[in-house]
Coordinates of C-alpha atoms and ligand atoms in Angstrom, one line a residue:
Chain A
X993 CA -0.1 0.0 0.0
X994 CA 1.3 3.1 -0.8
X995 CA 1.4 6.1 1.9
X996 CA -1.6 7.7 2.9
X997 CA -2.5 10.3 0.5
X998 CA -4.9 13.2 1.4
X999 CA -7.5 14.8 -0.7
X1000 CA -7.2 18.3 -1.6
X1001 CA -10.0 20.5 -3.7
X1002 CA -8.6 23.8 -4.4
X1003 CA -10.8 26.5 -5.7
X1004 CA -12.6 24.2 -8.2
X1005 CA -15.4 25.3 -10.5
X1006 CA -17.2 23.2 -13.1
X1007 CA -19.5 24.9 -15.5
X1008 CA -21.8 23.1 -17.7
X1009 CA -23.2 26.0 -20.0
X1010 CA -25.0 28.2 -17.7
X1011 CA -25.1 26.0 -14.8
X1012 CA -22.3 26.6 -12.2
X1013 CA -22.6 22.5 -11.2
X1014 CA -19.3 23.4 -8.9
X1015 CA -18.5 26.8 -8.1
X1016 CA -15.0 27.9 -6.5
X1017 CA -15.1 24.9 -3.9
X1018 CA -12.2 24.3 -1.6
X1019 CA -11.9 22.0 1.0
X1020 CA -9.3 19.1 2.5
X1021 CA -10.1 15.6 3.5
X1022 CA -7.5 14.0 6.2
X1023 CA -6.2 10.6 6.3
X1024 CA -7.3 8.4 9.3
X1025 CA -10.7 9.8 9.3
X1026 CA -13.9 9.2 7.6
X1027 CA -15.2 12.6 5.9
X1028 CA -18.6 12.8 4.9
X1029 CA -19.4 15.1 1.7
X1030 CA -22.8 16.3 1.9
X1031 CA -25.3 18.1 0.0
X1032 CA -28.7 18.4 -1.5
X1033 CA -29.4 16.6 -4.7
X1034 CA -27.8 18.5 -7.6
X1035 CA -25.5 19.9 -4.9
X1036 CA -22.5 19.2 -6.9
X1037 CA -21.0 16.2 -5.3
X1038 CA -20.8 13.7 -8.0
X1039 CA -19.4 16.5 -10.5
X1040 CA -16.8 17.3 -7.8
X1041 CA -15.8 13.6 -7.5
X1042 CA -15.6 13.4 -11.2
X1043 CA -13.1 15.9 -11.5
X1044 CA -11.2 14.6 -8.4
X1045 CA -10.9 11.4 -10.2
X1046 CA -9.8 12.8 -13.6
X1047 CA -13.0 12.1 -15.5
X1048 CA -13.7 15.5 -15.9
X1049 CA -11.8 18.6 -16.5
X1050 CA -12.5 21.5 -14.3
X1051 CA -13.6 24.7 -16.0
X1052 CA -10.9 26.1 -13.1
X1053 CA -9.1 25.1 -10.0
X1054 CA -7.9 21.7 -9.3
X1055 CA -8.3 18.6 -7.2
X1056 CA -5.5 16.7 -5.9
X1057 CA -4.8 13.3 -4.4
X1058 CA -1.9 13.7 -2.1
X1059 CA 0.0 16.3 -4.1
X1060 CA -0.8 15.1 -7.5
X1061 CA -4.0 15.0 -9.9
X1062 CA -5.3 11.4 -10.4
X1063 CA -4.2 11.1 -13.8
X1064 CA -0.6 11.7 -12.7
X1065 CA -0.7 8.8 -10.4
X1066 CA 1.8 6.3 -11.1
X1067 CA -0.7 3.2 -9.8
X1068 CA -4.0 4.7 -9.6
X1069 CA -5.9 1.7 -8.8
X1070 CA -3.6 0.9 -5.8
X1071 CA -3.9 4.5 -4.3
X1072 CA -7.6 5.3 -5.1
X1073 CA -10.7 3.1 -4.8
X1074 CA -13.8 4.8 -5.9
X1075 CA -17.3 4.0 -7.0
X1076 CA -19.4 6.9 -8.4
X1077 CA -23.2 7.0 -8.5
X1078 CA -25.3 5.0 -10.7
X1079 CA -22.6 2.4 -10.5
X1080 CA -21.7 0.8 -14.0
X1081 CA -21.7 -2.7 -14.6
X1082 CA -22.5 -4.6 -18.0
X1083 CA -25.8 -6.4 -17.2
X1084 CA -24.6 -9.6 -18.7
X1085 CA -21.5 -10.2 -16.7
X1086 CA -21.3 -11.8 -13.6
X1087 CA -20.3 -10.3 -10.5
X1088 CA -17.0 -12.3 -10.7
X1089 CA -16.2 -11.2 -14.2
X1090 CA -17.0 -7.4 -13.2
X1091 CA -13.9 -7.8 -10.8
X1092 CA -11.8 -9.9 -13.2
X1093 CA -11.6 -7.7 -16.0
X1094 CA -10.2 -4.9 -14.1
X1095 CA -8.1 -7.0 -12.2
X1096 CA -5.0 -7.3 -14.6
X1097 CA -4.9 -3.7 -14.6
X1098 CA -5.2 -3.1 -10.9
X1099 CA -2.3 -5.7 -10.7
X1100 CA -4.0 -8.1 -8.7
X1101 CA -4.5 -11.9 -8.9
X1102 CA -8.2 -13.3 -9.4
X1103 CA -8.0 -14.8 -6.2
X1104 CA -8.2 -11.2 -4.6
X1105 CA -11.6 -11.1 -6.3
X1106 CA -12.9 -14.1 -4.8
X1107 CA -11.9 -12.8 -1.5
X1108 CA -13.5 -9.4 -2.1
X1109 CA -16.8 -10.9 -3.1
X1110 CA -16.6 -13.0 0.0
X1111 CA -16.2 -9.9 2.1
X1112 CA -19.1 -8.1 0.6
X1113 CA -21.4 -10.9 0.8
X1114 CA -21.7 -12.1 -2.4
X1115 CA -19.8 -15.0 -2.4
X1116 CA -23.0 -16.9 -3.3
X1117 CA -24.1 -14.7 -6.0
X1118 CA -20.6 -14.1 -7.8
X1119 CA -21.5 -16.4 -11.2
X1120 CA -25.0 -14.6 -11.6
X1121 CA -25.6 -12.0 -14.1
X1122 CA -25.3 -8.7 -12.5
X1123 CA -28.4 -7.8 -14.5
X1124 CA -30.4 -9.8 -12.0
X1125 CA -28.9 -8.2 -8.8
X1126 CA -30.8 -6.0 -6.6
X1127 CA -29.6 -2.5 -6.0
X1128 CA -27.7 -3.2 -2.7
X1129 CA -26.1 -6.0 -4.2
X1130 CA -24.8 -3.6 -7.0
X1131 CA -23.5 -1.3 -4.2
X1132 CA -21.7 -4.2 -2.7
X1133 CA -20.2 -5.1 -5.7
X1134 CA -19.1 -1.6 -6.5
X1135 CA -17.6 -1.4 -3.2
X1136 CA -15.7 -4.8 -4.1
X1137 CA -14.6 -2.9 -7.3
X1138 CA -13.0 0.2 -5.0
X1139 CA -11.3 -2.1 -2.6
X1140 CA -9.4 -4.4 -5.4
X1141 CA -6.2 -2.5 -5.1
X1142 CA -6.2 -2.2 -1.5
X1143 CA -6.1 1.4 -1.9
X1144 CA -5.1 4.2 0.9
X1145 CA -7.8 6.8 -0.4
X1146 CA -11.5 5.4 -0.6
X1147 CA -14.1 7.6 -2.5
X1148 CA -17.3 6.3 -2.7
X1149 CA -20.4 8.4 -3.9
X1150 CA -23.8 7.6 -2.2
X1151 CA -22.7 4.1 -0.8
X1152 CA -25.5 3.7 1.1
X1153 CA -28.1 3.9 -1.4
X1154 CA -30.3 0.7 -1.7
X1155 CA -28.7 -1.1 1.2
X1156 CA -30.7 -2.7 4.0
X1157 CA -30.2 -1.4 7.4
X1158 CA -27.9 -4.2 8.2
X1159 CA -26.0 -3.4 5.2
X1160 CA -25.5 0.1 6.4
X1161 CA -24.3 -0.8 9.9
X1162 CA -21.8 -3.4 8.2
X1163 CA -20.9 -0.3 5.7
X1164 CA -20.3 1.7 8.6
X1165 CA -17.9 -0.7 10.5
X1166 CA -16.4 -1.0 7.1
X1167 CA -15.8 2.7 6.6
X1168 CA -14.6 2.7 10.5
X1169 CA -12.1 0.1 10.0
X1170 CA -10.7 1.8 6.7
X1171 CA -10.2 5.0 8.6
X1172 CA -8.7 3.2 11.8
X1173 CA -6.0 1.4 9.3
X1174 CA -5.0 5.3 8.2
X1175 CA -7.2 5.4 5.3
X1176 CA -8.4 8.4 3.8
X1177 CA -12.1 8.0 3.4
X1178 CA -14.8 10.4 1.7
X1179 CA -18.0 9.2 1.4
X1180 CA -21.0 11.5 -0.3
X1181 CA -24.7 11.5 0.7
X1182 CA -27.8 13.5 0.2
X1183 CA -28.8 12.9 3.7
X1184 CA -26.8 13.5 7.2
X1185 CA -28.6 11.0 9.3
X1186 CA -27.2 8.3 6.8
X1187 CA -23.8 9.0 7.4
X1188 CA -24.1 10.6 11.0
X1189 CA -22.9 7.8 12.9
X1190 CA -20.0 7.2 10.9
X1191 CA -18.1 10.4 9.8
X1192 CA -15.9 12.3 11.8
X1193 CA -16.1 15.3 9.5
X1194 CA -18.1 16.9 7.2
X1195 CA -18.1 19.3 4.2
X1196 CA -21.4 20.3 3.0
X1197 CA -22.0 21.9 -0.2
X1198 CA -25.1 23.5 -1.7
X1199 CA -25.6 24.7 -5.2
X1200 CA -22.0 24.0 -6.2
X1201 CA -20.6 26.3 -2.9
X1202 CA -19.2 24.9 0.2
X1203 CA -21.4 26.0 2.8
X1204 CA -19.7 24.3 5.9
X1205 CA -16.5 22.3 6.8
X1206 CA -15.8 21.2 10.3
X1207 CA -15.7 18.0 12.3
X1208 CA -18.8 16.4 13.1
X1209 CA -18.5 18.2 16.8
X1210 CA -18.1 21.3 15.2
X1211 CA -21.7 20.8 13.2
X1212 CA -23.3 20.1 16.6
X1213 CA -22.4 23.2 17.8
X1214 CA -24.5 24.8 15.7
X1215 CA -27.3 22.8 16.9
X1216 CA -29.6 24.4 19.4
X1217 CA -31.3 23.1 22.4
X1218 CA -35.0 23.7 22.9
X1219 CA -36.7 22.3 25.9
X1220 CA -40.7 22.0 25.8
X1221 CA -42.5 22.2 28.9
X1222 CA -46.3 21.4 30.0
X1223 CA -47.2 22.5 33.1
X1224 CA -51.0 23.4 34.8
X1225 CA -49.2 26.7 36.1
X1226 CA -47.7 28.6 33.0
X1227 CA -47.5 31.5 34.9
X1228 CA -45.1 30.5 37.7
X1229 CA -42.8 29.0 35.0
X1230 CA -42.7 32.3 33.0
X1231 CA -42.0 34.1 36.5
X1232 CA -39.0 31.5 36.9
X1233 CA -37.7 32.0 33.4
X1234 CA -37.5 35.5 33.9
X1235 CA -35.5 35.3 37.0
X1236 CA -33.3 33.2 35.3
X1237 CA -33.1 35.2 32.3
X1238 CA -34.2 32.2 30.1
X1239 CA -35.4 32.8 26.6
X1240 CA -39.4 31.5 26.7
X1241 CA -41.9 31.2 24.2
X1242 CA -45.4 30.3 24.2
X1243 CA -46.5 27.6 21.8
X1244 CA -49.9 26.0 21.5
X1245 CA -50.6 24.1 24.9
X1246 CA -46.9 24.2 25.8
X1247 CA -44.0 26.7 26.5
X1248 CA -40.5 26.4 24.9
X1249 CA -37.3 27.3 26.5
X1250 CA -34.3 27.8 24.1
X1251 CA -30.9 27.0 24.9
X1252 CA -31.1 25.5 28.4
X1253 CA -31.5 21.7 28.7
X1254 CA -33.9 19.2 30.7
X1255 CA -31.8 18.8 33.7
X1256 CA -31.1 22.3 34.4
X1257 CA -35.0 23.4 33.8
X1258 CA -36.0 20.3 35.9
X1259 CA -34.1 20.9 38.7
X1260 CA -35.1 24.7 39.0
X1261 CA -38.6 23.9 38.8
X1262 CA -38.4 21.2 41.4
X1263 CA -36.5 23.3 43.6
X1264 CA -39.6 26.2 42.9
X1265 CA -42.1 23.3 43.6
X1266 CA -43.7 23.9 40.2
X1267 CA -45.3 20.9 38.7
X1268 CA -44.4 19.5 35.3
X1269 CA -46.3 17.1 33.1
X1270 CA -43.8 17.0 30.2
X1271 CA -40.0 18.2 29.8
X1272 CA -38.5 17.2 26.9
X1273 CA -35.7 18.3 24.4
X1274 CA -37.1 19.3 21.0
X1275 CA -34.1 21.0 20.0
X1276 CA -32.9 22.0 16.8
X1277 CA -31.3 18.6 15.7
X1278 CA -28.2 18.2 13.1
X1279 CA -31.0 17.3 10.4
X1280 CA -32.4 20.8 11.0
X1281 CA -28.9 22.5 11.0
X1282 CA -28.2 20.5 7.8
X1283 CA -31.3 21.7 6.0
X1284 CA -30.9 24.9 7.3
X1285 CA -27.3 25.3 5.9
X1286 CA -27.9 23.9 2.5
X1287 CA -31.5 25.3 1.9
X1288 CA -31.0 28.9 2.3
X1289 CA -29.2 30.9 -0.2
X1290 CA -25.4 30.1 -0.2
X1291 CA -23.3 31.7 2.7
X1292 CA -20.1 30.4 4.1
X1293 CA -20.1 29.2 7.6
X1294 CA -16.8 27.5 8.8
X1295 CA -16.8 26.4 12.6
Chain B
X674 CA 0.2 -2.3 -21.9
X675 CA 0.1 -6.1 -21.2
X676 CA -2.1 -5.7 -18.3
X677 CA -4.5 -3.4 -20.4
X678 CA -4.6 -5.9 -23.4
X679 CA -5.4 -8.6 -20.6
X680 CA -8.3 -6.6 -19.2
X681 CA -9.6 -6.0 -22.6
X682 CA -9.4 -9.7 -23.5
X683 CA -11.7 -10.4 -20.2
X684 CA -14.0 -7.8 -21.1
X685 CA -14.6 -9.0 -24.1
X686 CA -15.0 -12.6 -23.7
X687 CA -16.8 -12.2 -20.4
X688 CA -20.0 -10.8 -22.7
X689 CA -22.2 -12.7 -25.0
X690 CA -23.2 -10.5 -27.8
X691 CA -20.1 -11.1 -29.7
X692 CA -20.4 -15.0 -30.1
X693 CA -24.1 -14.7 -30.9
X694 CA -23.0 -12.5 -33.8
X695 CA -20.0 -14.8 -34.6
X696 CA -22.6 -17.7 -34.8
X697 CA -24.8 -15.6 -36.9
X698 CA -22.0 -14.8 -39.0
X699 CA -20.7 -18.4 -39.3
X700 CA -24.5 -19.6 -40.4
X701 CA -24.8 -16.8 -43.0
X702 CA -21.7 -17.4 -44.8
X703 CA -22.3 -21.0 -44.4
X704 CA -25.5 -20.3 -46.6
X705 CA -23.9 -17.7 -49.0
X706 CA -21.2 -20.2 -49.7
X707 CA -23.6 -22.9 -50.4
X708 CA -25.6 -20.6 -52.6
X709 CA -22.5 -19.4 -54.7
X710 CA -21.2 -23.0 -55.3
X711 CA -24.8 -24.3 -56.1
X712 CA -24.9 -21.7 -59.2
X713 CA -21.4 -22.2 -60.1
X714 CA -21.8 -26.2 -59.9
X715 CA -24.8 -25.3 -62.4
X716 CA -22.7 -23.6 -64.7
X717 CA -19.8 -26.5 -64.5
X718 CA -23.1 -28.8 -65.8
X719 CA -23.9 -26.7 -68.7
X720 CA -23.3 -27.1 -72.4
X721 CA -20.6 -25.3 -74.1
X722 CA -23.7 -23.6 -76.2
X723 CA -25.2 -22.7 -72.8
X724 CA -21.7 -21.3 -71.8
X725 CA -21.3 -19.3 -74.9
X726 CA -24.8 -17.7 -74.5
X727 CA -24.1 -16.8 -71.2
X728 CA -20.7 -15.2 -72.3
X729 CA -22.1 -13.3 -75.0
X730 CA -24.5 -11.8 -72.7
X731 CA -21.8 -10.3 -70.5
X732 CA -21.3 -13.2 -67.8
X733 CA -18.5 -15.1 -67.7
X734 CA -19.1 -18.2 -65.4
X735 CA -15.9 -19.6 -63.6
X736 CA -15.0 -22.9 -64.0
X737 CA -12.7 -25.3 -62.1
X738 CA -10.4 -23.9 -59.3
X739 CA -11.7 -20.4 -60.5
X740 CA -15.1 -21.7 -59.3
X741 CA -13.9 -22.6 -55.9
X742 CA -11.9 -19.3 -55.6
X743 CA -14.9 -17.2 -56.4
X744 CA -16.9 -19.1 -53.9
X745 CA -14.6 -18.9 -51.3
X746 CA -13.7 -15.2 -51.8
X747 CA -17.3 -14.4 -50.4
X748 CA -16.4 -14.2 -46.8
X749 CA -15.2 -10.5 -46.7
X750 CA -17.5 -8.9 -49.6
X751 CA -20.8 -10.1 -48.1
X752 CA -19.9 -10.8 -44.3
X753 CA -17.8 -7.7 -43.7
X754 CA -20.5 -6.3 -41.6
X755 CA -20.2 -8.9 -38.9
X756 CA -16.7 -8.1 -38.0
X757 CA -17.4 -4.2 -37.9
X758 CA -20.2 -4.6 -35.7
X759 CA -18.3 -6.9 -33.4
X760 CA -15.5 -4.8 -33.2
X761 CA -17.9 -1.7 -32.3
X762 CA -18.9 -3.4 -29.2
X763 CA -15.8 -3.5 -27.8
X764 CA -16.0 0.4 -27.7
X765 CA -19.7 0.8 -27.5
X766 CA -20.4 -1.6 -24.7
X767 CA -18.4 0.9 -22.4
X768 CA -20.4 3.7 -22.9
X769 CA -23.8 1.8 -23.3
X770 CA -23.3 0.1 -19.8
X771 CA -21.1 3.2 -18.4
X772 CA -18.3 1.0 -17.7
X773 CA -16.1 3.4 -19.3
X774 CA -15.9 5.3 -15.8
X775 CA -14.7 2.0 -13.8
X776 CA -12.3 1.4 -16.9
X777 CA -10.9 4.9 -17.0
X778 CA -10.4 4.9 -13.0
X779 CA -8.2 2.1 -13.0
X780 CA -6.1 3.1 -16.4
X781 CA -6.5 7.1 -16.7
X782 CA -4.2 6.9 -20.0
X783 CA -7.0 7.1 -22.5
X784 CA -4.1 6.7 -25.5
X785 CA -3.3 3.4 -23.6
X786 CA -6.9 2.4 -23.6
X787 CA -7.6 3.0 -27.4
X788 CA -4.4 0.9 -28.5
X789 CA -5.2 -1.9 -26.1
X790 CA -8.6 -1.9 -27.7
X791 CA -7.0 -2.0 -31.5
X792 CA -4.7 -4.8 -30.6
X793 CA -7.2 -7.1 -28.9
X794 CA -9.5 -6.5 -31.8
X795 CA -6.8 -7.3 -34.2
X796 CA -6.1 -10.5 -32.3
X797 CA -9.4 -11.6 -31.8
X798 CA -10.2 -10.4 -35.2
X799 CA -8.0 -13.2 -36.6
X800 CA -10.4 -15.9 -34.5
X801 CA -13.4 -14.2 -36.2
X802 CA -11.9 -14.2 -39.6
X803 CA -11.0 -18.0 -39.2
X804 CA -14.3 -18.6 -37.9
X805 CA -15.7 -16.8 -40.8
X806 CA -13.9 -18.4 -43.2
X807 CA -14.6 -21.6 -42.0
X808 CA -18.1 -20.9 -42.4
X809 CA -17.9 -19.9 -46.3
X810 CA -16.2 -23.2 -46.8
X811 CA -18.1 -25.4 -45.0
X812 CA -21.0 -24.2 -46.8
X813 CA -19.1 -24.3 -50.4
X814 CA -16.6 -27.1 -50.3
X815 CA -19.5 -30.1 -49.9
X816 CA -21.5 -28.6 -53.0
X817 CA -18.4 -27.9 -55.3
X818 CA -17.4 -31.4 -54.9
X819 CA -20.5 -33.1 -55.0
X820 CA -22.0 -31.1 -57.8
X821 CA -19.2 -28.9 -59.5
X822 CA -15.7 -29.5 -60.3
X823 CA -14.0 -29.9 -57.1
X824 CA -13.6 -28.3 -53.6
X825 CA -10.0 -27.8 -54.6
X826 CA -8.8 -27.6 -50.9
X827 CA -5.6 -29.1 -51.9
X828 CA -4.7 -25.8 -54.0
X829 CA -2.2 -23.5 -52.9
X830 CA -3.8 -20.7 -54.5
X831 CA -7.0 -21.6 -52.7
X832 CA -5.3 -21.6 -49.4
X833 CA -3.6 -18.4 -50.3
X834 CA -6.9 -16.9 -50.7
X835 CA -8.4 -18.3 -47.5
X836 CA -5.6 -17.0 -45.7
X837 CA -6.0 -13.4 -46.7
X838 CA -9.4 -13.8 -46.2
X839 CA -8.8 -14.3 -42.1
X840 CA -6.6 -11.3 -42.3
X841 CA -9.2 -9.1 -43.8
X842 CA -11.7 -10.0 -41.7
X843 CA -9.3 -9.3 -38.7
X844 CA -8.6 -6.0 -40.3
X845 CA -12.6 -5.3 -40.5
X846 CA -12.5 -6.0 -36.6
X847 CA -9.7 -3.6 -36.1
X848 CA -11.8 -1.0 -38.1
X849 CA -14.8 -1.8 -36.2
X850 CA -13.4 -1.0 -33.1
X851 CA -12.5 2.3 -34.3
X852 CA -15.5 3.1 -35.5
X853 CA -17.1 2.3 -32.2
X854 CA -14.9 4.7 -30.5
X855 CA -15.9 7.9 -32.7
X856 CA -19.8 6.6 -32.5
X857 CA -20.3 5.6 -29.0
X858 CA -23.8 5.1 -29.2
X859 CA -24.4 1.4 -29.9
X860 CA -27.3 1.9 -31.7
X861 CA -26.3 4.3 -33.8
X862 CA -23.0 3.0 -34.7
X863 CA -24.6 -0.5 -35.5
X864 CA -27.0 1.4 -37.6
X865 CA -24.2 3.5 -39.4
X866 CA -22.2 0.1 -40.2
X867 CA -25.4 -2.0 -41.6
X868 CA -26.4 1.3 -43.3
X869 CA -22.8 1.9 -44.8
X870 CA -22.2 -1.7 -45.7
X871 CA -25.5 -3.0 -47.2
X872 CA -26.5 0.4 -49.1
X873 CA -24.0 3.2 -49.3
X874 CA -20.7 1.2 -50.1
X875 CA -22.8 -1.1 -52.6
X876 CA -24.3 1.7 -54.7
X877 CA -21.2 4.0 -54.2
X878 CA -19.2 1.2 -56.1
X879 CA -21.4 1.0 -58.5
X880 CA -21.8 4.5 -59.0
X881 CA -17.8 4.8 -59.2
X882 CA -17.5 2.2 -61.4
X883 CA -20.2 3.8 -63.8
X884 CA -19.4 7.4 -63.9
X885 CA -16.2 8.5 -65.5
X886 CA -14.6 11.2 -63.3
X887 CA -15.3 9.0 -60.4
X888 CA -13.7 5.9 -62.0
X889 CA -10.7 6.2 -59.7
X890 CA -12.3 6.9 -56.4
X891 CA -14.2 3.6 -56.2
X892 CA -11.0 1.8 -55.4
X893 CA -10.5 3.7 -52.2
X894 CA -13.9 2.8 -50.8
X895 CA -13.1 0.5 -47.8
X896 CA -14.9 -2.7 -49.3
X897 CA -12.8 -2.3 -52.6
X898 CA -9.4 -1.6 -50.4
X899 CA -10.4 -5.2 -48.6
X900 CA -10.8 -6.8 -52.0
X901 CA -7.2 -5.4 -53.1
X902 CA -5.8 -7.1 -49.7
X903 CA -8.0 -10.4 -50.8
X904 CA -6.2 -10.5 -53.9
X905 CA -9.6 -11.0 -55.8
X906 CA -12.8 -8.7 -56.3
X907 CA -16.2 -10.9 -55.9
X908 CA -18.0 -7.7 -57.2
X909 CA -15.0 -6.8 -59.5
X910 CA -15.3 -10.0 -61.1
X911 CA -18.8 -8.7 -62.1
X912 CA -17.7 -6.2 -64.1
X913 CA -15.9 -3.1 -62.2
X914 CA -13.0 -0.9 -62.0
X915 CA -9.3 -1.9 -61.5
X916 CA -8.1 -2.8 -58.0
X917 CA -5.6 -1.5 -55.9
X918 CA -2.6 -3.3 -55.5
X919 CA -2.6 -5.4 -52.2
X920 CA -0.1 -3.3 -50.3
X921 CA -2.1 0.0 -51.5
X922 CA -5.4 -1.7 -50.4
X923 CA -3.7 -2.5 -46.7
X924 CA -2.5 1.2 -46.5
X925 CA -5.9 2.6 -47.3
X926 CA -7.5 0.2 -44.7
X927 CA -4.6 1.3 -42.4
X928 CA -5.4 4.9 -42.8
X929 CA -9.2 4.5 -42.3
X930 CA -8.6 2.8 -38.8
X931 CA -5.7 5.5 -37.9
X932 CA -8.2 8.3 -38.8
X933 CA -10.9 6.7 -36.9
X934 CA -9.0 5.8 -33.9
X935 CA -7.1 9.1 -33.7
X936 CA -10.7 10.6 -33.7
X937 CA -11.8 8.3 -31.0
X938 CA -8.9 9.6 -28.7
X939 CA -9.1 13.2 -29.7
X940 CA -12.9 13.6 -29.8
X941 CA -14.8 10.9 -27.5
X942 CA -11.9 10.6 -25.1
X943 CA -11.4 14.2 -24.6
X944 CA -14.8 14.7 -23.6
X945 CA -16.0 14.7 -19.8
X946 CA -16.9 11.1 -18.9
X947 CA -19.9 11.6 -16.9
Ligands
LIG460 N1 -22.7 16.1 -17.9 C1 -23.6 17.2 -17.3 N2 -23.9 17.9 -18.0 C2 -24.8 18.9 -17.8 N3 -25.0 19.4 -16.3 C3 -24.6 18.4 -15.4 C4 -23.8 17.3 -15.9 N4 -23.5 16.6 -14.7 C5 -24.2 17.4 -13.8 N5 -24.6 18.5 -14.0 C6 -25.4 19.4 -13.6 O1 -24.6 19.8 -12.6 C7 -25.2 19.9 -11.0 C8 -24.9 19.1 -10.2 O2 -25.0 17.9 -10.5 P1 -24.5 16.4 -9.6 O3 -24.6 15.1 -10.3 O4 -23.0 16.7 -9.4 O5 -25.0 16.8 -8.0 P2 -24.9 15.6 -6.9 O6 -24.7 16.5 -5.6 O7 -24.1 14.6 -7.2 O8 -26.6 15.3 -6.7 P3 -27.0 13.9 -6.5 O9 -27.4 13.7 -5.0 O10 -28.5 14.0 -6.9 O11 -26.2 12.8 -6.8 C9 -26.7 19.6 -11.6 O12 -27.6 20.8 -11.6 C10 -26.7 18.8 -12.7 O13 -27.7 19.0 -13.6
LIG461 MG1 -24.5 12.4 -7.2

């Protein structure tokens, strides 16, 4: 295995006529971690990855694996393993053949193809035509393809699409294991929740532009605690909030306090002898932060 | 380079479209060979008077070894659509099924991809050519020996012709790849190949031989250049202009291949993939 190389995207742009699919995008991906590349449909994720992998020519800027462009790599398939959206297979080939056709160029023996099919859970189906594979099976085959050369950089476009819940858990463990081995892992997704429990870092794009780049913890800092309270004596609770200088708000049938967690409010209410019927954190979750970041007109937020 | 060639071999052998086409080609050529042999066998049983009548009306019916050679020479002139299509699949399959993406990921050097495909097509084309030539012989030889003047499978001239027939079919396969590289839409490539081989070129050859100032041009059409490599013109024997020498025919086909292959590299493979 070649020395772990990181990924650098540097002022990258790609225009398709009037469409700015990728617009002056810069970010970096570190080795030994799983980085989520997130953004809604059409945000420019696949286009960015295609430029990074030498399949598309940038309108401007550059994308590097280590300090080289993909096409300059001496052993690309042993350095980078990648799958792209709408993974491409000849439906008439068997899963095994799909790996075998690339094995000579990746520089691995056929035995490696069998091993990987075993690993991704396709050992039984490897002689069957890919045309008859389910979406999840295709994803697994694409993953096996990406792993052929035991690359130090793994780039996966929407790898969780079509995977069943067990498959998603399995994928998470696999990506985690890659990162623990020191590999650089970049996974794209259009839903945060899909990768939320896997990623260490996040790069969020919308309309081709970077809207957020940080660790997952950094993204969590943007979330806000909101506690919802139901009490038969709302006036006493408003009183308490006023004394504590809490930001309180009336909603239908309940009160909401922003920026204070349940434990603090519960303890204070108990001390004051206020009866509570409900005390729950309904705070703006990660998903909402994500929606807010990607939904609004682009504005750069870097935590 | 050897790795790229091995990959291309595996790609080709792991699909089945080509062998369905190859079987079709074999059956078709066996049938054509049979029909040709049958019509020449008729000639050998004609009376002197009938032959003279035929000659007077402009048809020189071949006899003996000439009849055998003529029957065996139909492989390329009538069957060249098959190696062209089979060759084109090598490229169009990659675009139709988007496998061009994984292909270029394992080997981003695009010139190497084109070269590997051309080489594999040449090697594979020899096998296709062998099968095709075998088909023609399988159809023609029994009829020639049973009803005509003999199959002449011991004749050196016949073997030479059969050898060139294999080579010409391999050249068509290579040309097919380079066409596929330029016309990456599989359906479009097949339609253009069929249209060209079945309509445009036959008509163009007749027109070129009939119109004075086009006379020289006809010899440069791919089918005519292939006849030159083969050393005998099935259509030419039915009254057509002069053929190029063998080396020139090969050169003309080589130029077609080079132009399309360079076009594949500079046009198709310069574009964005995705
Ligand atoms: N080859 C192309 N020609 C023209 N426009 C394109 C092309 N590829 C992508 N686009 C446009 O570029 C924009 C970004 O597309 P891209 O596929 O990169 O988004 P994405 O983030 O991968 O979306 P998704 O989550 O749906 O996969 C879209 O507006 C798309 O229509
Ligand atoms: Mg995409």
